[in-house]
């Protein structure tokens, strides 16, 4: 048996209902959602609609049709940025962002969009709200930030940032890739105008599912146009949501799976999921602290961080630690830069990166224990490290 | 003589949303292909019984469902007659 501890990359295992629902779709539903009038197309459309409805419940979104489905969070953020920003606009972001936000922003910079990065420094890598507010300019249009960091585990205070956005009449976009399903998110309470999420991490759906919520007062331009099953006699794109941004046949079977993932979260309760993950994080942090020769990054309080922990082992490179854990102990973690050069720059861990352990609701205390034991042996060089 | 109502929509998603909102109120409406007697932008329509109509109208007036057209239908034998009641 192996211990899977790379849930920040993609969650594994998933609740068994997820496969059951997809299998049912494969064997019984099959139709193209919302395209034809027959019962299987209708059924498929209902399943996709139900997925929207469940996500709307989870994020407290008033109208499920304000959710656009995409392949993943990356596509959602590209859609949001390219549909909203014009040359001359200014965007405020953080120095922890994943490449899925950093790269589209860097690209838009070449098209005349201005960017300010707020630094997030050790020990907790938290964002400074004063600095954020002070960096607002006349042409600032958008604050675009992650909710939870995939490298340091930092959780940004969305409600406070949302207040700043509101006070200065700015749009607020959140990358919830690491927190959706694992930490409460309420788009109304937090003043979020755009929420990008991916289906395959904390939401327990399959890969190839994700989406973007857009505030109804906000109109963004589509970067993809095509068939929607609506206004078929028109050769122009419909202007209503979600069709304006959702062209082509969606991943209906994947979305069926995602609906089962979200249902599972709603049934278990997000507080219970979060509680278990906090407990596991507590054990992990405690265990790591007891080992001389391990440097842990980020916030110490489990209340203020995700179950994502980066660390370094004295004298052993992260890639070697990852290899030993995989080969000798059957423990699967991710090492390196985690698609996040900005974050590792902030941590001073370029170019080798760190070892990252990311836990989920399905990990156990025993597994965390085994990881700590393994690391103790690695530090004491009881296993070959070169 | 049988009578019922037919609502048409701009998109399938609006039809599905309407179905879901009514289902949440334990009202079963039936989504049907748009009858040939009416024209619509979307291939799906909702069939409502006279008992369903008040709840449907409530959602419509609150702006929760967007409807392209609402028709009353009278059926006598094989003959159907459609009367337009509301149009966006
Ligand atoms: C913080 C963060 N944002 C965005 C992403 C991108 O997610 P996806 O690859 O599903 O688009 C990830 C995960 O890789 C992430 O950790």
Coordinates of C-alpha atoms and ligand atoms in Angstrom, one line a residue:
Chain A
X1 CA 0.0 0.0 0.0
X2 CA 1.1 3.6 -0.6
X3 CA 0.2 6.8 1.2
X4 CA -1.0 9.5 -1.2
X5 CA 0.0 12.9 0.0
X6 CA -0.2 15.0 -3.1
X7 CA -3.7 16.2 -2.9
X8 CA -2.8 19.8 -3.8
X9 CA -1.9 18.5 -7.2
X10 CA -5.1 16.4 -7.5
X11 CA -7.1 14.6 -4.9
X12 CA -6.9 10.9 -4.5
X13 CA -8.9 8.8 -3.6
X14 CA -12.3 10.3 -4.4
X15 CA -15.5 9.3 -2.7
X16 CA -16.8 6.2 -4.4
X17 CA -20.1 7.9 -5.4
X18 CA -18.1 9.9 -7.9
X19 CA -17.3 6.9 -10.1
X20 CA -20.7 5.4 -9.5
X21 CA -22.5 8.5 -10.9
X22 CA -20.1 8.7 -13.9
X23 CA -20.6 5.0 -14.7
X24 CA -24.4 5.5 -14.5
X25 CA -24.0 8.4 -16.9
X26 CA -21.9 6.3 -19.2
X27 CA -24.3 3.4 -19.3
X28 CA -27.6 5.1 -19.1
X29 CA -27.6 8.8 -19.9
X30 CA -25.1 9.5 -22.7
X31 CA -26.9 12.4 -24.4
X32 CA -25.5 15.8 -25.3
X33 CA -26.7 18.2 -22.6
X34 CA -29.3 20.7 -23.8
X35 CA -28.8 20.1 -27.5
X36 CA -31.7 17.9 -28.5
X37 CA -35.3 17.6 -27.4
X38 CA -35.2 13.9 -26.7
X39 CA -35.1 12.4 -23.2
X40 CA -31.4 11.5 -23.0
X41 CA -30.3 15.0 -24.0
X42 CA -32.8 16.4 -21.5
X43 CA -31.5 14.0 -18.8
X44 CA -27.9 15.0 -19.5
X45 CA -28.9 18.7 -19.4
X46 CA -30.5 18.1 -16.1
X47 CA -27.4 16.5 -14.7
X48 CA -25.2 19.4 -15.8
X49 CA -27.8 21.8 -14.4
X50 CA -27.8 20.0 -11.1
X51 CA -24.0 20.3 -10.9
X52 CA -24.4 24.1 -11.3
X53 CA -27.1 24.1 -8.6
X54 CA -24.9 22.2 -6.1
X55 CA -21.9 24.4 -6.7
X56 CA -24.2 27.5 -6.2
X57 CA -25.2 26.0 -2.9
X58 CA -21.7 25.4 -1.8
X59 CA -20.5 28.9 -2.7
X60 CA -23.7 30.7 -1.8
X61 CA -24.2 31.9 -5.4
X62 CA -27.7 33.2 -6.0
X63 CA -28.2 32.2 -9.6
X64 CA -26.6 28.9 -10.8
X65 CA -26.6 30.2 -14.4
X66 CA -23.8 32.6 -13.4
X67 CA -21.5 29.7 -13.3
X68 CA -19.6 28.9 -16.5
X69 CA -18.0 25.4 -16.8
X70 CA -14.5 25.2 -18.0
X71 CA -11.8 22.5 -18.1
X72 CA -10.1 23.7 -14.9
X73 CA -9.2 26.8 -12.9
X74 CA -6.5 27.8 -15.3
X75 CA -9.0 28.1 -18.2
X76 CA -11.4 29.9 -15.9
X77 CA -8.9 32.5 -14.9
X78 CA -7.7 33.0 -18.5
X79 CA -11.3 33.6 -19.5
X80 CA -11.9 36.1 -16.7
X81 CA -8.7 38.1 -17.3
X82 CA -8.9 38.2 -21.1
X83 CA -12.6 39.0 -20.9
X84 CA -12.3 41.8 -18.4
X85 CA -9.0 43.6 -18.8
X86 CA -8.1 46.3 -21.4
X87 CA -4.8 48.0 -22.1
X88 CA -4.2 50.6 -19.5
X89 CA -5.9 48.7 -16.7
X90 CA -4.1 48.0 -13.5
X91 CA -4.3 44.7 -11.6
X92 CA -3.2 44.0 -8.0
X93 CA -2.1 40.5 -7.2
X94 CA 0.2 38.7 -4.7
X95 CA 3.7 37.2 -4.8
X96 CA 2.3 33.7 -4.0
X97 CA 0.3 33.2 -7.2
X98 CA 0.4 30.0 -9.1
X99 CA 1.4 30.1 -12.8
X100 CA -2.2 29.7 -13.8
X101 CA -2.7 33.4 -12.7
X102 CA 0.9 34.6 -12.9
X103 CA 1.4 33.7 -16.6
X104 CA -1.8 35.1 -18.0
X105 CA -1.0 38.3 -16.0
X106 CA 2.6 38.4 -17.4
X107 CA 1.2 38.0 -20.9
X108 CA -1.4 40.7 -20.4
X109 CA 1.4 43.0 -19.3
X110 CA 2.8 42.7 -22.8
X111 CA -0.6 44.0 -24.0
X112 CA -0.5 47.1 -21.9
X113 CA -2.0 45.9 -18.6
X114 CA -0.1 47.1 -15.5
X115 CA 0.5 44.7 -12.6
X116 CA 1.5 45.3 -8.9
X117 CA 2.5 42.3 -6.9
X118 CA 2.1 42.5 -3.1
X119 CA 4.9 40.7 -1.4
X120 CA 4.1 38.0 1.1
X121 CA 7.1 37.4 3.4
X122 CA 8.2 34.9 6.0
X123 CA 7.4 33.6 8.5
X124 CA 3.6 33.4 7.6
X125 CA 3.6 34.6 4.0
X126 CA 0.5 36.6 4.7
X127 CA -0.5 39.5 2.5
X128 CA -0.4 43.0 4.0
X129 CA -3.8 44.7 3.6
X130 CA -2.2 48.1 4.1
X131 CA 0.2 47.6 1.3
X132 CA -2.6 46.2 -0.8
X133 CA -4.8 49.3 -0.2
X134 CA -1.9 51.7 -0.7
X135 CA -1.1 50.1 -4.1
X136 CA -4.5 51.1 -5.5
X137 CA -4.1 53.6 -8.4
X138 CA -6.5 55.6 -10.5
X139 CA -6.5 52.9 -13.2
X140 CA -6.8 49.9 -10.9
X141 CA -9.6 47.7 -12.1
X142 CA -9.1 44.3 -10.4
X143 CA -7.7 42.6 -7.4
X144 CA -6.8 39.0 -8.4
X145 CA -5.6 36.7 -5.8
X146 CA -5.5 33.1 -4.7
X147 CA -7.5 32.0 -1.6
X148 CA -5.2 29.3 -0.4
X149 CA -1.5 28.8 -1.4
X150 CA -0.5 25.6 -3.0
X151 CA 3.0 26.1 -1.7
X152 CA 3.0 27.7 1.8
X153 CA -0.6 26.8 2.7
X154 CA -1.3 30.5 3.5
X155 CA -5.0 31.4 3.5
X156 CA -5.7 35.0 2.5
X157 CA -8.5 36.9 4.3
X158 CA -11.0 37.2 1.5
X159 CA -13.6 39.1 3.5
X160 CA -11.2 41.9 4.4
X161 CA -9.8 42.0 0.8
X162 CA -13.4 42.1 -0.5
X163 CA -14.1 45.1 1.6
X164 CA -11.1 47.0 0.2
X165 CA -12.3 46.1 -3.3
X166 CA -15.8 47.3 -2.5
X167 CA -14.5 50.6 -0.9
X168 CA -12.6 51.5 -4.0
X169 CA -15.1 50.1 -6.5
X170 CA -12.7 47.4 -7.8
X171 CA -13.5 44.0 -9.1
X172 CA -12.3 41.1 -7.0
X173 CA -11.3 37.7 -8.5
X174 CA -10.4 34.7 -6.4
X175 CA -8.5 31.6 -7.4
X176 CA -10.1 29.0 -5.2
X177 CA -8.3 26.0 -6.7
X178 CA -6.9 24.9 -3.3
X179 CA -9.8 25.9 -1.1
X180 CA -13.0 25.0 -2.9
X181 CA -14.6 22.1 -1.1
X182 CA -12.0 22.3 1.8
X183 CA -12.6 25.7 3.3
X184 CA -15.9 27.7 3.5
X185 CA -16.4 30.2 0.6
X186 CA -19.3 32.6 0.3
X187 CA -19.2 34.8 -2.7
X188 CA -21.7 37.2 -1.2
X189 CA -20.2 37.6 2.2
X190 CA -16.8 37.9 0.8
X191 CA -17.6 40.3 -2.0
X192 CA -16.2 38.1 -4.7
X193 CA -17.0 39.1 -8.3
X194 CA -15.3 36.2 -10.0
X195 CA -14.5 32.8 -8.4
X196 CA -12.3 30.4 -10.3
X197 CA -12.4 26.8 -9.2
X198 CA -11.2 23.4 -10.4
X199 CA -13.1 20.2 -10.0
X200 CA -10.4 17.7 -9.4
X201 CA -8.9 18.8 -6.1
X202 CA -11.0 19.5 -3.0
X203 CA -14.3 19.2 -4.8
X204 CA -13.5 15.5 -5.5
X205 CA -14.5 15.6 -9.1
X206 CA -12.6 14.1 -12.1
X207 CA -9.9 16.0 -14.0
X208 CA -11.2 18.1 -16.8
X209 CA -13.9 19.9 -14.8
X210 CA -13.9 23.4 -13.3
X211 CA -15.6 26.7 -13.7
X212 CA -15.9 30.4 -13.2
X213 CA -18.6 32.2 -11.2
X214 CA -19.3 35.7 -12.5
X215 CA -21.3 38.4 -10.6
X216 CA -24.4 39.2 -12.6
X217 CA -23.5 42.9 -12.7
X218 CA -20.3 42.0 -14.5
X219 CA -20.3 41.3 -18.2
X220 CA -17.1 39.8 -19.6
X221 CA -16.3 39.1 -23.2
X222 CA -16.0 35.6 -24.5
X223 CA -12.8 34.3 -26.0
X224 CA -14.4 31.3 -27.4
X225 CA -17.6 31.2 -29.5
X226 CA -19.7 28.4 -31.0
X227 CA -22.6 26.1 -30.5
X228 CA -24.7 26.4 -27.3
X229 CA -28.0 24.7 -28.1
X230 CA -29.7 28.0 -27.8
X231 CA -30.7 30.6 -30.5
X232 CA -29.6 28.1 -33.1
X233 CA -30.8 30.1 -36.1
X234 CA -28.5 33.0 -35.1
X235 CA -24.9 33.1 -36.2
X236 CA -24.0 35.5 -33.4
X237 CA -23.1 34.3 -29.9
X238 CA -26.0 34.6 -27.4
X239 CA -25.5 37.3 -24.8
X240 CA -27.0 35.5 -21.9
X241 CA -25.3 33.4 -19.2
X242 CA -23.8 30.9 -19.3
X243 CA -24.1 30.4 -23.0
X244 CA -22.2 33.6 -23.8
X245 CA -19.1 32.0 -22.3
X246 CA -19.9 28.3 -22.7
X247 CA -19.6 27.1 -26.3
X248 CA -19.2 23.5 -27.4
X249 CA -20.2 20.2 -25.8
X250 CA -19.2 20.2 -22.2
X251 CA -17.6 17.4 -20.2
X252 CA -21.1 16.2 -19.1
X253 CA -19.9 12.8 -17.7
X254 CA -17.1 14.6 -15.8
X255 CA -19.6 17.1 -14.5
X256 CA -21.9 14.3 -13.3
X257 CA -18.9 13.1 -11.3
X258 CA -18.3 16.5 -10.0
X259 CA -21.9 16.7 -8.8
X260 CA -21.4 13.6 -6.8
X261 CA -18.2 15.1 -5.3
X262 CA -20.0 18.3 -4.3
X263 CA -22.9 16.3 -2.9
X264 CA -20.5 14.4 -0.8
X265 CA -19.0 17.6 0.6
X266 CA -22.5 19.0 1.4
X267 CA -23.5 15.8 3.1
X268 CA -20.3 15.5 5.2
X269 CA -20.4 19.2 5.9
X270 CA -17.5 21.5 5.1
X271 CA -16.8 22.2 8.8
X272 CA -16.3 18.5 9.4
X273 CA -14.0 18.2 6.4
X274 CA -12.0 21.2 7.5
X275 CA -11.9 20.0 11.1
X276 CA -10.3 16.7 10.1
X277 CA -7.8 18.4 7.8
X278 CA -6.9 20.8 10.6
X279 CA -6.3 17.8 12.9
X280 CA -4.1 16.0 10.4
X281 CA -2.2 19.3 9.8
X282 CA -1.6 19.7 13.5
X283 CA -0.1 16.2 13.8
X284 CA 2.1 16.8 10.8
X285 CA 3.4 20.2 11.9
X286 CA 4.0 18.8 15.4
X287 CA 5.9 15.8 14.1
X288 CA 8.0 17.9 11.7
X289 CA 8.9 20.4 14.5
X290 CA 10.3 17.5 16.5
X291 CA 12.8 16.6 13.9
X292 CA 16.1 18.5 14.0
X293 CA 17.3 19.3 10.5
X294 CA 13.9 20.0 9.0
X295 CA 12.8 23.6 8.1
X296 CA 9.1 24.1 7.7
X297 CA 7.7 27.1 5.9
X298 CA 4.6 29.1 6.7
X299 CA 2.0 29.8 9.3
X300 CA 2.2 27.8 12.5
X301 CA -1.5 27.9 13.5
X302 CA -3.5 25.3 11.8
X303 CA -6.5 27.6 11.8
X304 CA -4.8 29.9 9.4
X305 CA -3.5 27.5 6.9
X306 CA -4.4 24.8 4.4
X307 CA -3.2 21.2 4.9
X308 CA -0.4 22.0 2.5
X309 CA 3.1 22.0 4.0
X310 CA 6.4 22.8 2.4
X311 CA 9.7 21.9 4.0
X312 CA 13.4 21.3 3.5
X313 CA 15.7 18.6 4.9
X314 CA 19.2 19.8 5.8
X315 CA 21.7 18.5 3.4
X316 CA 19.3 16.4 1.3
X317 CA 17.9 17.9 -1.8
X318 CA 14.1 18.0 -2.2
X319 CA 14.1 15.8 -5.2
X320 CA 16.2 13.2 -3.3
X321 CA 13.7 13.3 -0.4
X322 CA 10.8 12.8 -2.8
X323 CA 12.5 9.9 -4.4
X324 CA 13.4 8.1 -1.2
X325 CA 9.8 8.6 0.2
X326 CA 8.4 7.1 -3.0
X327 CA 10.9 4.2 -3.5
X328 CA 11.6 3.2 0.1
X329 CA 8.4 4.2 2.0
X330 CA 5.6 4.3 -0.6
X331 CA 4.8 7.8 0.4
X332 CA 3.9 10.1 -2.5
X333 CA 4.6 13.8 -2.2
X334 CA 5.5 16.5 -4.7
X335 CA 8.9 18.2 -4.8
X336 CA 10.3 21.1 -6.7
X337 CA 8.6 24.4 -7.6
X338 CA 4.9 23.4 -7.8
X339 CA 4.2 25.6 -10.9
X340 CA 4.8 28.5 -8.6
X341 CA 8.1 30.4 -9.3
X342 CA 6.7 33.5 -7.6
X343 CA 6.0 31.7 -4.4
X344 CA 9.4 30.0 -4.3
X345 CA 11.0 33.4 -5.0
X346 CA 9.3 34.7 -1.9
X347 CA 10.5 31.8 0.1
X348 CA 14.1 31.9 -1.3
X349 CA 13.8 28.3 -2.5
X350 CA 14.6 28.8 -6.2
X351 CA 15.8 26.7 -8.0
X352 CA 15.4 23.5 -6.1
X353 CA 12.1 24.2 -4.5
X354 CA 10.8 22.3 -1.5
X355 CA 9.2 19.0 -0.5
X356 CA 5.5 19.5 -0.3
X357 CA 3.1 17.3 1.6
X358 CA -0.6 18.0 0.9
X359 CA -3.3 16.1 2.8
X360 CA -7.0 15.5 2.3
X361 CA -10.0 14.3 4.2
X362 CA -9.1 10.7 3.3
X363 CA -5.6 10.7 4.8
X364 CA -5.2 9.3 8.3
X365 CA -3.2 10.0 11.4
X366 CA -1.4 6.7 11.0
X367 CA -0.2 7.8 7.5
X368 CA 1.1 11.1 8.9
X369 CA 2.9 9.1 11.6
X370 CA 4.5 6.9 9.0
X371 CA 5.7 10.0 7.1
X372 CA 7.2 11.4 10.2
X373 CA 9.0 8.1 11.0
X374 CA 10.3 8.0 7.4
X375 CA 11.6 11.5 7.6
X376 CA 13.3 10.8 10.9
X377 CA 15.2 8.0 9.2
X378 CA 16.1 10.1 6.3
X379 CA 17.5 12.9 8.6
X380 CA 19.5 10.3 10.5
X381 CA 20.8 9.0 7.2
X382 CA 19.5 5.5 8.1
X383 CA 18.7 5.3 4.4
X384 CA 21.1 6.1 1.5
X385 CA 20.6 9.7 0.6
X386 CA 23.0 10.3 -2.2
Chain B
X1 CA -61.9 19.5 -23.1
X2 CA -58.4 19.5 -21.6
X3 CA -56.5 22.7 -20.8
X4 CA -52.9 23.3 -19.8
X5 CA -50.1 25.9 -20.3
X6 CA -46.9 25.9 -22.2
X7 CA -43.9 28.1 -21.4
X8 CA -41.1 28.7 -23.9
X9 CA -37.6 29.9 -23.1
X10 CA -34.6 31.6 -24.6
X11 CA -32.3 28.7 -23.7
X12 CA -32.3 25.2 -22.4
X13 CA -30.6 26.4 -19.3
X14 CA -33.5 28.7 -18.5
X15 CA -35.8 25.8 -19.0
X16 CA -33.7 23.6 -16.7
X17 CA -33.5 26.3 -14.1
X18 CA -37.3 26.7 -14.1
X19 CA -37.7 22.9 -13.8
X20 CA -35.3 22.8 -10.8
X21 CA -36.9 25.8 -9.0
X22 CA -40.3 24.3 -9.3
X23 CA -39.1 20.8 -8.3
X24 CA -37.6 22.4 -5.2
X25 CA -41.1 23.5 -4.4
X26 CA -42.3 19.9 -5.0
X27 CA -44.0 20.9 -8.2
X28 CA -43.5 18.6 -11.1
X29 CA -43.5 20.3 -14.4
X30 CA -42.7 18.4 -17.5
X31 CA -40.2 19.6 -20.0
X32 CA -41.3 18.9 -23.6
X33 CA -40.1 19.6 -27.1
X34 CA -41.5 22.9 -28.3
X35 CA -44.9 22.3 -29.9
X36 CA -44.9 23.1 -33.6
X37 CA -47.8 25.6 -33.1
X38 CA -45.4 28.1 -31.4
X39 CA -42.0 29.3 -32.3
X40 CA -39.2 29.6 -29.8
X41 CA -35.4 30.2 -29.6
X42 CA -34.9 27.0 -27.7
X43 CA -36.1 23.4 -28.4
X44 CA -37.4 22.8 -24.9
X45 CA -40.6 24.1 -23.4
X46 CA -42.4 23.4 -20.1
X47 CA -45.9 22.0 -19.8
X48 CA -47.8 23.2 -16.7
X49 CA -51.1 22.2 -15.3
X50 CA -53.6 24.9 -14.2
X51 CA -52.7 23.9 -10.6
X52 CA -49.0 24.6 -11.3
X53 CA -49.6 28.0 -12.8
X54 CA -49.8 30.2 -9.7
X55 CA -46.4 29.0 -8.4
X56 CA -44.9 29.4 -11.9
X57 CA -46.2 32.9 -12.2
X58 CA -44.8 33.8 -8.8
X59 CA -41.3 32.7 -9.9
X60 CA -41.8 34.6 -13.2
X61 CA -42.9 37.8 -11.4
X62 CA -40.0 37.6 -9.0
X63 CA -37.7 37.5 -12.1
X64 CA -36.3 34.1 -11.1
X65 CA -37.3 32.4 -14.3
X66 CA -37.0 34.1 -17.7
X67 CA -39.7 33.1 -20.1
X68 CA -39.9 33.8 -23.8
X69 CA -43.6 33.2 -24.1
X70 CA -46.5 31.7 -22.1
X71 CA -49.4 30.1 -23.8
X72 CA -52.7 28.6 -22.7
X73 CA -53.6 25.5 -24.6
X74 CA -57.1 24.1 -25.2
X75 CA -57.3 20.6 -26.4
X76 CA -60.5 19.2 -28.1
X77 CA -60.0 15.8 -29.5
X78 CA -57.0 16.1 -31.7
X79 CA -57.3 19.9 -32.1
X80 CA -55.0 22.1 -30.1
X81 CA -55.5 25.8 -29.8
X82 CA -52.8 28.1 -28.4
X83 CA -53.3 31.5 -27.0
X84 CA -50.4 33.8 -26.1
X85 CA -50.7 35.1 -22.6
X86 CA -47.3 36.6 -21.9
X87 CA -44.4 37.5 -24.1
X88 CA -41.0 39.0 -23.1
Ligands
LIG1 C1 -3.4 27.8 -6.3 C2 -3.7 27.1 -7.6 N1 -4.3 27.8 -8.6 C3 -4.5 27.2 -9.7 C4 -4.2 25.9 -10.0 C5 -4.5 25.3 -11.3 O1 -5.5 24.3 -11.3 P1 -5.8 23.5 -12.6 O2 -4.5 22.9 -13.1 O3 -6.8 22.5 -12.3 O4 -6.3 24.6 -13.6 C6 -3.6 25.1 -8.9 C7 -3.3 23.7 -9.1 O5 -2.5 23.2 -9.8 C8 -3.3 25.8 -7.7 O6 -2.7 25.2 -6.7

